[in-house]
Amino acid sequence: MEGILCRFIMKARFIMYSQIPGPVGIFDSGYGGLTIFDKIQKALPEYDYIYLGDNARTPYGTRSFEVVYRFTRQAVSKLFEQGCQLVILACNTASAKALRTIQLKDLPLWDASRRVLGVIRPTVEAMDRISRSKHVGILATSGTISSDSYTIEIEKLYPHIKVTGEACPMWVPLVENNEFHSPGADYFVKKHIDHILSRDAGIDTLVLACTHYPLLQDKIYEFLPEGITLFSQGERVAGSLTDYLGRHPEMDKRLTKGGTSRFLTTEAAGKFSEAASIFLHYPIKVKQIAID
Ligand code: DGL
């Protein structure tokens, strides 16, 4: 009974807000999504944005489906409450484990006219164009790899592409702890690059399928044999969003365009703004919120 009442109140609240234009919401388990936010904001500077990082509960990469779904659902609900009409899950793990259920189960209950989009589909769409050998390697968190999302999505669009996945569980902690230039990073980057290439020598494209990994890009290049393309998602996701808004003027009209960005985190604000400068290279103002 309580659950039904809760859902009713939640739905009523979204109906009240649903026609009011608002910002684009960008969600990640922590800082990683800032690599996506940065590219989106540069491609579409006139829009307003709210970035939400669930830093208090990061990492998501090692958590179960049920937990990642529950956390992501809470985050999307919070961004909707803040007036966001469109939310981008700028996190591969959340896109892999929660996006479909939120789109199919939660959105129709909350407000079917709002949208939640992920980062996997736009990345997958680029694969046939990028890979000449049609052998692609996916570097991601354990959660994204065990979900098989990339393999399934690539198989649907491009069945002729062979996909090899490699879980790199230490890479997110290296980035989160600002250790991505350390000897520890050398060890863990080399380990996974060597391992994935030994499993398929035909790979000509490695996808950085975790939003934290672009910060390890220079380190990865040190251990990458020549002729292999390292594919970062940010620009691709930004291009795909630009394209989406062009094709959906009804959504574009519901997005405010004041050129502002707000940053929310579930951890201490000071900690977030300090770490965010590593990702964005400029100072930001941050507010701490609770989302559970
Ligand atoms: N940034 C997230 C992703 O793209 C992973 C970070 C985490 O494990 O929380 O998958």
CSV table of C-alpha atoms and ligand atoms in Angstrom, one decimal:
chain,number,residue,atom,x,y,z
A,1,MET,CA,0.0,0.0,0.0
A,2,GLU,CA,2.8,2.3,1.0
A,3,GLY,CA,4.6,1.5,-2.2
A,4,ILE,CA,1.6,2.4,-4.3
A,5,LEU,CA,1.1,5.6,-2.5
A,6,CYS,CA,4.8,6.5,-3.0
A,7,ARG,CA,4.6,5.8,-6.7
A,8,PHE,CA,1.5,7.9,-7.0
A,9,ILE,CA,3.1,10.9,-5.2
A,10,MET,CA,6.2,10.6,-7.3
A,11,LYS,CA,4.2,10.4,-10.5
A,12,ALA,CA,2.0,13.4,-9.5
A,13,ARG,CA,5.2,15.4,-8.8
A,14,PHE,CA,6.6,14.7,-12.3
A,15,ILE,CA,3.4,15.5,-14.0
A,16,MET,CA,3.4,18.9,-12.3
A,17,TYR,CA,6.9,19.6,-13.6
A,18,SER,CA,6.8,17.8,-16.9
A,19,GLN,CA,6.0,20.7,-19.2
A,20,ILE,CA,8.5,23.2,-17.6
A,21,PRO,CA,11.7,23.4,-19.7
A,22,GLY,CA,14.8,22.4,-17.8
A,23,PRO,CA,18.5,21.4,-18.0
A,24,VAL,CA,20.2,18.3,-19.4
A,25,GLY,CA,21.1,15.9,-16.6
A,26,ILE,CA,24.4,14.1,-16.8
A,27,PHE,CA,24.9,11.2,-14.4
A,28,ASP,CA,27.9,9.1,-13.4
A,29,SER,CA,28.9,7.0,-10.4
A,30,GLY,CA,31.7,9.5,-9.7
A,31,TYR,CA,34.0,11.8,-11.6
A,32,GLY,CA,34.4,9.7,-14.8
A,33,GLY,CA,31.3,11.2,-16.5
A,34,LEU,CA,33.0,14.6,-16.4
A,35,THR,CA,35.0,13.3,-19.5
A,36,ILE,CA,31.7,13.0,-21.3
A,37,PHE,CA,30.2,16.2,-19.8
A,38,ASP,CA,33.2,18.1,-21.0
A,39,LYS,CA,32.7,17.0,-24.6
A,40,ILE,CA,28.9,17.5,-24.5
A,41,GLN,CA,29.3,21.0,-23.0
A,42,LYS,CA,31.8,22.0,-25.7
A,43,ALA,CA,29.6,20.7,-28.5
A,44,LEU,CA,26.4,22.2,-27.1
A,45,PRO,CA,27.5,25.2,-25.0
A,46,GLU,CA,24.2,27.0,-25.1
A,47,TYR,CA,22.3,24.4,-23.1
A,48,ASP,CA,22.0,24.3,-19.3
A,49,TYR,CA,23.5,21.2,-17.5
A,50,ILE,CA,23.3,19.5,-14.1
A,51,TYR,CA,26.0,17.0,-13.5
A,52,LEU,CA,25.4,14.5,-10.7
A,53,GLY,CA,28.2,12.2,-9.4
A,54,ASP,CA,27.3,9.5,-6.9
A,55,ASN,CA,30.8,9.7,-5.4
A,56,ALA,CA,29.6,8.4,-2.0
A,57,ARG,CA,28.8,5.1,-3.5
A,58,THR,CA,31.3,4.8,-6.3
A,59,PRO,CA,32.6,2.4,-7.7
A,60,TYR,CA,29.6,0.9,-9.5
A,61,GLY,CA,31.8,-1.4,-11.6
A,62,THR,CA,32.0,-4.2,-9.1
A,63,ARG,CA,28.4,-4.1,-7.9
A,64,SER,CA,25.5,-6.4,-8.8
A,65,PHE,CA,22.8,-5.6,-11.4
A,66,GLU,CA,20.2,-5.0,-8.7
A,67,VAL,CA,22.3,-2.5,-6.8
A,68,VAL,CA,23.5,-0.6,-9.9
A,69,TYR,CA,19.9,-0.4,-11.1
A,70,ARG,CA,18.6,0.9,-7.7
A,71,PHE,CA,21.4,3.5,-7.3
A,72,THR,CA,21.0,4.7,-10.9
A,73,ARG,CA,17.2,4.9,-10.6
A,74,GLN,CA,17.6,7.1,-7.5
A,75,ALA,CA,20.0,9.4,-9.3
A,76,VAL,CA,17.7,9.7,-12.4
A,77,SER,CA,14.8,10.4,-10.2
A,78,LYS,CA,16.8,13.2,-8.4
A,79,LEU,CA,17.8,14.8,-11.7
A,80,PHE,CA,14.1,14.7,-12.8
A,81,GLU,CA,13.1,16.3,-9.6
A,82,GLN,CA,15.7,19.1,-10.3
A,83,GLY,CA,13.8,19.7,-13.6
A,84,CYS,CA,15.9,17.8,-16.1
A,85,GLN,CA,13.9,16.7,-19.1
A,86,LEU,CA,16.7,14.6,-20.6
A,87,VAL,CA,19.2,12.6,-18.6
A,88,ILE,CA,22.4,11.1,-20.1
A,89,LEU,CA,23.8,8.1,-18.2
A,90,ALA,CA,27.5,9.1,-18.7
A,91,CYS,CA,28.6,5.8,-17.1
A,92,ASN,CA,29.0,2.6,-19.0
A,93,THR,CA,28.2,0.4,-16.0
A,94,ALA,CA,24.9,2.2,-15.3
A,95,SER,CA,24.1,2.2,-19.1
A,96,ALA,CA,24.9,-1.6,-19.1
A,97,LYS,CA,23.0,-2.6,-16.0
A,98,ALA,CA,20.2,0.0,-15.5
A,99,LEU,CA,19.3,1.9,-18.6
A,100,ARG,CA,16.9,-0.6,-20.2
A,101,THR,CA,14.9,-1.2,-17.0
A,102,ILE,CA,14.6,2.5,-16.4
A,103,GLN,CA,13.5,3.1,-19.9
A,104,LEU,CA,11.0,0.3,-20.0
A,105,LYS,CA,9.8,0.1,-16.4
A,106,ASP,CA,10.3,3.4,-14.6
A,107,LEU,CA,9.9,6.1,-17.3
A,108,PRO,CA,6.3,5.2,-18.2
A,109,LEU,CA,5.4,5.4,-14.5
A,110,TRP,CA,7.3,8.7,-13.9
A,111,ASP,CA,6.8,10.7,-17.1
A,112,ALA,CA,6.9,9.0,-20.5
A,113,SER,CA,7.8,12.2,-22.3
A,114,ARG,CA,11.2,12.5,-20.5
A,115,ARG,CA,14.2,10.7,-21.9
A,116,VAL,CA,17.1,8.7,-20.4
A,117,LEU,CA,19.9,7.9,-22.8
A,118,GLY,CA,23.1,5.9,-22.4
A,119,VAL,CA,26.7,5.8,-23.8
A,120,ILE,CA,26.9,2.3,-25.1
A,121,ARG,CA,24.6,2.6,-28.2
A,122,PRO,CA,26.4,5.6,-29.7
A,123,THR,CA,29.8,4.0,-29.1
A,124,VAL,CA,28.7,0.7,-30.7
A,125,GLU,CA,27.3,2.6,-33.8
A,126,ALA,CA,30.8,3.9,-34.6
A,127,MET,CA,32.5,0.6,-34.5
A,128,ASP,CA,32.1,-0.5,-38.1
A,129,ARG,CA,33.4,2.8,-39.4
A,130,ILE,CA,36.4,2.8,-37.0
A,131,SER,CA,37.6,-0.8,-37.2
A,132,ARG,CA,39.2,-2.0,-40.5
A,133,SER,CA,40.1,-5.5,-39.3
A,134,LYS,CA,36.6,-5.9,-37.7
A,135,HIS,CA,38.2,-7.1,-34.5
A,136,VAL,CA,37.4,-4.8,-31.6
A,137,GLY,CA,38.5,-4.9,-28.0
A,138,ILE,CA,36.4,-3.5,-25.1
A,139,LEU,CA,38.2,-2.2,-22.0
A,140,ALA,CA,35.7,-1.7,-19.2
A,141,THR,CA,34.8,-2.3,-15.6
A,142,SER,CA,34.0,-5.9,-14.4
A,143,GLY,CA,30.3,-5.0,-14.3
A,144,THR,CA,30.2,-3.8,-17.9
A,145,ILE,CA,32.2,-6.8,-19.2
A,146,SER,CA,30.1,-9.3,-17.3
A,147,SER,CA,26.8,-7.7,-18.6
A,148,ASP,CA,28.0,-8.6,-22.1
A,149,SER,CA,26.3,-5.4,-23.3
A,150,TYR,CA,28.9,-4.4,-25.8
A,151,THR,CA,29.0,-7.9,-27.3
A,152,ILE,CA,25.2,-8.1,-27.6
A,153,GLU,CA,24.8,-4.6,-29.0
A,154,ILE,CA,27.7,-5.0,-31.5
A,155,GLU,CA,26.3,-8.4,-32.6
A,156,LYS,CA,22.9,-6.8,-33.3
A,157,LEU,CA,24.3,-4.0,-35.5
A,158,TYR,CA,27.4,-5.6,-36.9
A,159,PRO,CA,27.4,-9.4,-36.6
A,160,HIS,CA,30.6,-9.6,-38.7
A,161,ILE,CA,32.6,-7.8,-35.9
A,162,LYS,CA,34.5,-10.0,-33.4
A,163,VAL,CA,34.4,-8.6,-29.9
A,164,THR,CA,36.8,-9.3,-27.0
A,165,GLY,CA,36.1,-7.9,-23.6
A,166,GLU,CA,38.7,-7.2,-20.9
A,167,ALA,CA,37.8,-6.2,-17.3
A,168,CYS,CA,40.3,-3.7,-15.8
A,169,PRO,CA,39.1,-3.5,-12.2
A,170,MET,CA,42.1,-1.5,-11.0
A,171,TRP,CA,41.9,1.3,-13.6
A,172,VAL,CA,39.1,3.3,-11.9
A,173,PRO,CA,40.8,3.3,-8.5
A,174,LEU,CA,44.0,4.5,-10.2
A,175,VAL,CA,42.1,7.5,-11.7
A,176,GLU,CA,40.0,8.2,-8.6
A,177,ASN,CA,43.1,8.4,-6.5
A,178,ASN,CA,45.1,10.5,-9.0
A,179,GLU,CA,47.6,7.7,-9.5
A,180,PHE,CA,47.4,7.5,-13.2
A,181,HIS,CA,51.0,8.5,-13.8
A,182,SER,CA,52.4,6.2,-11.1
A,183,PRO,CA,54.5,3.0,-11.5
A,184,GLY,CA,51.3,1.2,-10.3
A,185,ALA,CA,49.5,2.5,-13.4
A,186,ASP,CA,52.3,1.2,-15.6
A,187,TYR,CA,51.8,-2.3,-14.2
A,188,PHE,CA,48.1,-2.5,-14.4
A,189,VAL,CA,47.8,-0.8,-17.8
A,190,LYS,CA,50.5,-3.0,-19.4
A,191,LYS,CA,48.9,-6.1,-17.8
A,192,HIS,CA,45.5,-5.6,-19.4
A,193,ILE,CA,46.7,-4.3,-22.8
A,194,ASP,CA,49.0,-7.3,-23.2
A,195,HIS,CA,46.3,-9.7,-22.0
A,196,ILE,CA,43.6,-8.5,-24.4
A,197,LEU,CA,45.9,-8.4,-27.4
A,198,SER,CA,47.1,-11.9,-26.6
A,199,ARG,CA,43.5,-13.1,-26.8
A,200,ASP,CA,42.9,-11.7,-30.3
A,201,ALA,CA,45.9,-10.6,-32.3
A,202,GLY,CA,43.6,-9.2,-35.0
A,203,ILE,CA,42.3,-6.3,-32.8
A,204,ASP,CA,42.8,-2.9,-34.4
A,205,THR,CA,40.5,-0.9,-32.2
A,206,LEU,CA,40.4,-0.7,-28.4
A,207,VAL,CA,37.4,1.0,-26.9
A,208,LEU,CA,37.8,2.9,-23.6
A,209,ALA,CA,34.4,1.7,-22.4
A,210,CYS,CA,34.6,3.4,-19.0
A,211,THR,CA,34.3,7.1,-18.6
A,212,HIS,CA,37.3,7.2,-16.3
A,213,TYR,CA,39.7,5.6,-18.8
A,214,PRO,CA,40.4,8.7,-21.0
A,215,LEU,CA,42.6,9.9,-18.1
A,216,LEU,CA,44.8,6.9,-18.6
A,217,GLN,CA,45.0,7.4,-22.4
A,218,ASP,CA,48.7,8.7,-22.4
A,219,LYS,CA,49.7,5.8,-20.2
A,220,ILE,CA,47.8,3.3,-22.4
A,221,TYR,CA,49.6,4.7,-25.6
A,222,GLU,CA,53.0,3.9,-23.9
A,223,PHE,CA,52.1,0.2,-24.0
A,224,LEU,CA,50.1,0.0,-27.2
A,225,PRO,CA,51.6,-1.5,-30.4
A,226,GLU,CA,51.5,0.8,-33.4
A,227,GLY,CA,48.4,0.6,-35.7
A,228,ILE,CA,45.9,0.2,-32.9
A,229,THR,CA,43.2,2.9,-32.5
A,230,LEU,CA,42.2,3.9,-29.0
A,231,PHE,CA,38.6,5.0,-29.1
A,232,SER,CA,37.3,7.5,-26.5
A,233,GLN,CA,33.6,7.9,-26.2
A,234,GLY,CA,33.2,11.6,-25.3
A,235,GLU,CA,33.1,13.2,-28.7
A,236,ARG,CA,31.0,10.4,-30.1
A,237,VAL,CA,28.4,10.7,-27.3
A,238,ALA,CA,28.4,14.5,-27.8
A,239,GLY,CA,27.9,14.1,-31.6
A,240,SER,CA,25.2,11.6,-31.0
A,241,LEU,CA,23.3,13.9,-28.6
A,242,THR,CA,23.6,16.8,-31.1
A,243,ASP,CA,22.1,14.6,-33.7
A,244,TYR,CA,19.4,13.4,-31.4
A,245,LEU,CA,18.3,16.9,-30.5
A,246,GLY,CA,18.2,17.8,-34.2
A,247,ARG,CA,15.9,14.9,-34.8
A,248,HIS,CA,13.7,15.6,-31.8
A,249,PRO,CA,12.7,19.3,-31.8
A,250,GLU,CA,10.0,18.5,-29.3
A,251,MET,CA,12.7,17.5,-26.7
A,252,ASP,CA,15.0,20.4,-27.8
A,253,LYS,CA,12.2,22.9,-27.0
A,254,ARG,CA,12.0,21.5,-23.5
A,255,LEU,CA,15.7,22.2,-22.7
A,256,THR,CA,16.7,25.6,-21.3
A,257,LYS,CA,19.5,27.4,-23.0
A,258,GLY,CA,21.3,29.7,-20.6
A,259,GLY,CA,24.8,28.2,-20.9
A,260,THR,CA,25.0,27.3,-17.2
A,261,SER,CA,26.4,24.1,-15.5
A,262,ARG,CA,25.7,23.0,-12.0
A,263,PHE,CA,27.5,20.2,-10.2
A,264,LEU,CA,26.0,17.9,-7.5
A,265,THR,CA,27.7,15.1,-5.6
A,266,THR,CA,26.7,12.7,-2.9
A,267,GLU,CA,30.1,13.1,-1.3
A,268,ALA,CA,31.8,16.1,0.3
A,269,ALA,CA,31.6,19.1,-2.1
A,270,GLY,CA,35.2,20.2,-1.5
A,271,LYS,CA,36.6,16.8,-2.4
A,272,PHE,CA,34.6,16.7,-5.6
A,273,SER,CA,35.7,20.2,-6.8
A,274,GLU,CA,39.3,19.4,-6.1
A,275,ALA,CA,39.2,16.1,-8.0
A,276,ALA,CA,37.0,17.6,-10.8
A,277,SER,CA,39.8,20.0,-11.7
A,278,ILE,CA,41.9,17.0,-12.9
A,279,PHE,CA,39.1,16.2,-15.3
A,280,LEU,CA,38.0,19.6,-16.4
A,281,HIS,CA,41.1,21.9,-15.8
A,282,TYR,CA,39.0,24.7,-14.4
A,283,PRO,CA,37.5,25.4,-11.0
A,284,ILE,CA,33.8,24.6,-10.3
A,285,LYS,CA,31.2,25.2,-7.6
A,286,VAL,CA,29.8,22.0,-6.2
A,287,LYS,CA,26.8,21.1,-3.9
A,288,GLN,CA,26.5,18.0,-1.8
A,289,ILE,CA,23.1,16.3,-1.9
A,290,ALA,CA,21.5,13.0,-0.7
A,291,ILE,CA,19.8,10.8,-3.3
A,292,ASP,CA,18.7,7.7,-1.4
B,1,DGL,N1,32.7,5.5,-14.9
B,1,DGL,C1,32.1,4.2,-14.8
B,1,DGL,C2,31.9,3.6,-16.2
B,1,DGL,O1,31.9,4.3,-17.2
B,1,DGL,C3,32.8,3.2,-13.9
B,1,DGL,C4,33.2,3.7,-12.6
B,1,DGL,C5,32.7,2.8,-11.4
B,1,DGL,O2,33.1,1.7,-11.4
B,1,DGL,O3,31.9,3.3,-10.7
B,1,DGL,O4,31.6,2.4,-16.3
